[in-house]
mmCIF file of C-alpha atoms in Angstrom:
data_model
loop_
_atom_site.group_PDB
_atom_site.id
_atom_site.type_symbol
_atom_site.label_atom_id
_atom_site.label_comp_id
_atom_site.label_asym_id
_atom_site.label_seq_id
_atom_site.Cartn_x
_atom_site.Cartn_y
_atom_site.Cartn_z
ATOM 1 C CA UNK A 35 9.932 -29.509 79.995
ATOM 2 C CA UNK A 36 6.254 -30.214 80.398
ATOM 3 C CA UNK A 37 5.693 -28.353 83.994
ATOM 4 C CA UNK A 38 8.142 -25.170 81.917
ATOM 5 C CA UNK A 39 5.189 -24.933 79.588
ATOM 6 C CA UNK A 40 2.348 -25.373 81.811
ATOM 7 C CA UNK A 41 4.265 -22.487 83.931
ATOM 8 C CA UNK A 42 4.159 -20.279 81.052
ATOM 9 C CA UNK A 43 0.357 -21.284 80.129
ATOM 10 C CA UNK A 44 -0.710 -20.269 83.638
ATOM 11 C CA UNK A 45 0.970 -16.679 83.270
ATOM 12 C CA UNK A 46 -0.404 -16.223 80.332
ATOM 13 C CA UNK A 47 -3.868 -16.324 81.824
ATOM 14 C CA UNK A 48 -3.032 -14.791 84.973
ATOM 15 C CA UNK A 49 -1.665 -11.572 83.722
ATOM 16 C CA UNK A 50 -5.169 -10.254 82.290
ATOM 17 C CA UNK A 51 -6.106 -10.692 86.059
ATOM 18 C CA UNK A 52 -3.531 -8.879 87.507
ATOM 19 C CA UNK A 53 -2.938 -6.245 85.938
ATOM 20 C CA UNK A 54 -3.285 -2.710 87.553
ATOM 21 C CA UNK A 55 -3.409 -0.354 84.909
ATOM 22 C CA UNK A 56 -5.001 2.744 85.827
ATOM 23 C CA UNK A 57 -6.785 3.115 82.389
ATOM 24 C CA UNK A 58 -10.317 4.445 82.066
ATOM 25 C CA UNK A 59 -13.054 2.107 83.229
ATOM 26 C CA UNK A 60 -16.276 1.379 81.699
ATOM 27 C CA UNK A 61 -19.381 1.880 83.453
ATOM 28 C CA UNK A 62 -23.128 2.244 83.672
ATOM 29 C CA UNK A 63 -24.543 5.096 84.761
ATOM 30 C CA UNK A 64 -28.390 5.224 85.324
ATOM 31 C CA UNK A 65 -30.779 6.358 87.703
ATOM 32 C CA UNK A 66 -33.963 3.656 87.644
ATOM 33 C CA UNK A 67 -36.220 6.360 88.716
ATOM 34 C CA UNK A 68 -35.643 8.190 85.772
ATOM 35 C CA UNK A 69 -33.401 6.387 83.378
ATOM 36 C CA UNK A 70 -36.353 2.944 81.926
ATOM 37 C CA UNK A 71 -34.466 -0.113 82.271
ATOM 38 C CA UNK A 72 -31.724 0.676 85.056
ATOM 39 C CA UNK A 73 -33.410 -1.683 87.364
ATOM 40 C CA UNK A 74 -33.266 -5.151 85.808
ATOM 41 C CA UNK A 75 -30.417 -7.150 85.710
ATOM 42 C CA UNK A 76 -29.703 -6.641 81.929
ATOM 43 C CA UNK A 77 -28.879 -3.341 81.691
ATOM 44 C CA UNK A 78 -29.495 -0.967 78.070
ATOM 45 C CA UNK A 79 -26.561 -0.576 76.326
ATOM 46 C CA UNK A 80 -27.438 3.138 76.456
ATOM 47 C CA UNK A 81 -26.286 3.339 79.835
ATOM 48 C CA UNK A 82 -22.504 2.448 79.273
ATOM 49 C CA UNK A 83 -19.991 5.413 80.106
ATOM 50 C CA UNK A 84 -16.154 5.331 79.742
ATOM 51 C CA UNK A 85 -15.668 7.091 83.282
ATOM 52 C CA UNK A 86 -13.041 9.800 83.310
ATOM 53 C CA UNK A 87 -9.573 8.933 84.432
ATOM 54 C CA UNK A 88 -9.279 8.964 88.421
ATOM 55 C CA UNK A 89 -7.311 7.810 90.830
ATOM 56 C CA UNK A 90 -8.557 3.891 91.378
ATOM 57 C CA UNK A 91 -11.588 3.943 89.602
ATOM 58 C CA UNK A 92 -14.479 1.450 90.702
ATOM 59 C CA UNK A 93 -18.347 0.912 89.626
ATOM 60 C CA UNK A 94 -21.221 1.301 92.127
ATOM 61 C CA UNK A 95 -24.277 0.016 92.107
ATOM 62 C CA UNK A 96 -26.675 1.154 94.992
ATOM 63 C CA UNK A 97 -30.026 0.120 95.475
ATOM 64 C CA UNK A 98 -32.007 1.966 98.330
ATOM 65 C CA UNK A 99 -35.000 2.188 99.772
ATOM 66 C CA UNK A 100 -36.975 5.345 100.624
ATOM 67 C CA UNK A 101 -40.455 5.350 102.114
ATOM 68 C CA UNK A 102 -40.729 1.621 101.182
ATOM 69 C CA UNK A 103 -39.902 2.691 97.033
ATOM 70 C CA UNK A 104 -36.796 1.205 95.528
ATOM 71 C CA UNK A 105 -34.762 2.529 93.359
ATOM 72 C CA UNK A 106 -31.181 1.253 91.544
ATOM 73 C CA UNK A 107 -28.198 3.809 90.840
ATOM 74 C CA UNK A 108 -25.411 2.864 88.713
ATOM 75 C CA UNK A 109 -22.081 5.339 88.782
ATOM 76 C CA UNK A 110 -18.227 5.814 88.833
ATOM 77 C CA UNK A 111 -16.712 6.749 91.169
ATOM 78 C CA UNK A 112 -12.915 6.704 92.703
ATOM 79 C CA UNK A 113 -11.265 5.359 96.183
ATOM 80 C CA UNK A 114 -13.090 2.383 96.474
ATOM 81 C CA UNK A 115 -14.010 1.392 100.271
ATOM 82 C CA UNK A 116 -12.497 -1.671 102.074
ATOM 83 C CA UNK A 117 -15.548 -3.835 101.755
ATOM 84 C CA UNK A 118 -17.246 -4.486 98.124
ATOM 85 C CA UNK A 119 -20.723 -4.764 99.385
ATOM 86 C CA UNK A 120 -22.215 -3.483 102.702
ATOM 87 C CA UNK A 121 -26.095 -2.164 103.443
ATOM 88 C CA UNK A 122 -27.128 0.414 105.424
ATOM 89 C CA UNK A 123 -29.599 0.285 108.407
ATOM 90 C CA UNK A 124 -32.659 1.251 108.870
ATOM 91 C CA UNK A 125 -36.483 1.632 107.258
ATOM 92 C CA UNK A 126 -34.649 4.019 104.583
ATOM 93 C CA UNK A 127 -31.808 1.901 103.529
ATOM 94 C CA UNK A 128 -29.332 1.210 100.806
ATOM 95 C CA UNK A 129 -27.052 -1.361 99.521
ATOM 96 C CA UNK A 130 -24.037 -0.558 98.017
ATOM 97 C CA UNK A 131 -21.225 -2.531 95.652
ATOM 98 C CA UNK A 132 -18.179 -1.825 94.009
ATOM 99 C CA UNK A 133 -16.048 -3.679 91.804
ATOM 100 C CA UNK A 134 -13.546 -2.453 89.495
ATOM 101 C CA UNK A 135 -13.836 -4.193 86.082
ATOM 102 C CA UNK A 136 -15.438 -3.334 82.826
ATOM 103 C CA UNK A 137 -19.393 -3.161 83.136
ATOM 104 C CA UNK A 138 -18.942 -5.183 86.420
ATOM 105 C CA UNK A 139 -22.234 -2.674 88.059
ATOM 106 C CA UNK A 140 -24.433 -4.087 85.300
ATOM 107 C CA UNK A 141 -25.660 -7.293 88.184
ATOM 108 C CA UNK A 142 -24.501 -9.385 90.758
ATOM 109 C CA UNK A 143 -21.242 -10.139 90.076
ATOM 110 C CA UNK A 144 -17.630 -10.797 91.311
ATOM 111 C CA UNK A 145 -15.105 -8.842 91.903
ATOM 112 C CA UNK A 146 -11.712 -8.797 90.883
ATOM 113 C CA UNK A 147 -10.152 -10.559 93.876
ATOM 114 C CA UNK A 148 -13.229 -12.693 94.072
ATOM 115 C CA UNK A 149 -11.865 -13.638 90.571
ATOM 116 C CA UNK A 150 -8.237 -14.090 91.341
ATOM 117 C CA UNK A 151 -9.072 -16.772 94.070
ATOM 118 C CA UNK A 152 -11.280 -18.609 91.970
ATOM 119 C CA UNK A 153 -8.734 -18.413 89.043
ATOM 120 C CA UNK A 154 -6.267 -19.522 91.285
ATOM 121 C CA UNK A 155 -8.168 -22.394 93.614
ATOM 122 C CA UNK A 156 -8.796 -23.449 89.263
ATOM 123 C CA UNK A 157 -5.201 -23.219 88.446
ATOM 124 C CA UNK A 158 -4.080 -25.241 91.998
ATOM 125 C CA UNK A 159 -6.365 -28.104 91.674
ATOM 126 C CA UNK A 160 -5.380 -28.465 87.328
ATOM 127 C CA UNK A 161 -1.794 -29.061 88.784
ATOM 128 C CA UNK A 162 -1.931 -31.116 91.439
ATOM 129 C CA UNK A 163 -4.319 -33.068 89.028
ATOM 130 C CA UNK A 164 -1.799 -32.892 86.675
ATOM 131 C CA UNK A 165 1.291 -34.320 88.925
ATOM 132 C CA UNK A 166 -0.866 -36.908 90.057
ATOM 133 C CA UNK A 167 -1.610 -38.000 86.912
ATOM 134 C CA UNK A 168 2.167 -37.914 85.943
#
């Protein structure tokens, strides 16, 4: 009865994880060499955007370098590549995330498989705790 429950428990936080609605995703969208504040790593509320319904929406953030002056852009965007960070080469160069959750271009952050491993490496070692404890 008790491993039933703890069965149900772990869905129940799971399925917010999971899910792969195609709703609208939340954003910011800035341009630090015009927009004050786009830079940092607490981005102005100002700067949050419901991004228009597409086809696998993501969030970028890019931060590149041109002539030795750096700049951050935060966007949407759709069809998100096959890696969630990569840089560019080169004296000019950029570095470029993606993620796919709410706000997720606001800083360093993880993305949403980054998140379902840890959930689940969390969720692995609380039952074999668990059984051992039994």
């Amino acid at each position: 009865m008790k491993f039933g429950i703890f069965s149900y428990a772990i869905l129940f936080v799971l399925i917010p994880f999971i899910s792969t609605e195609t709703s609208n995703l939340n954003c910011y969208v800035c341009n630090s060499n015009v927009d004050e504040g786009c830079d940092g790593d607490s981005v102005p509320d100002v700067y949050k955007v419901e991004c228009s319904a597409r086809t696998n929406p993501y969030c970028r953030k890019i931060i590149q370098t041109v002539d030795e002056q750096k700049s951050v852009v935060r966007t949407c965007g759709s069809k998100v590549g096959s890696k969630s960070c990569y840089k560019t080469p080169g004296k000019n160069n950029a570095q470029v995330c993606s993620c796919d959750f709410d706000f997720c271009n606001q800083a360093t952050s993880l993305n949403r498989q980054e998140r379902i491993m840890t959930m689940m490496s969390s969720i692995i070692i609380l039952t074999i705790t668990m059984l051992i404890i039994r």
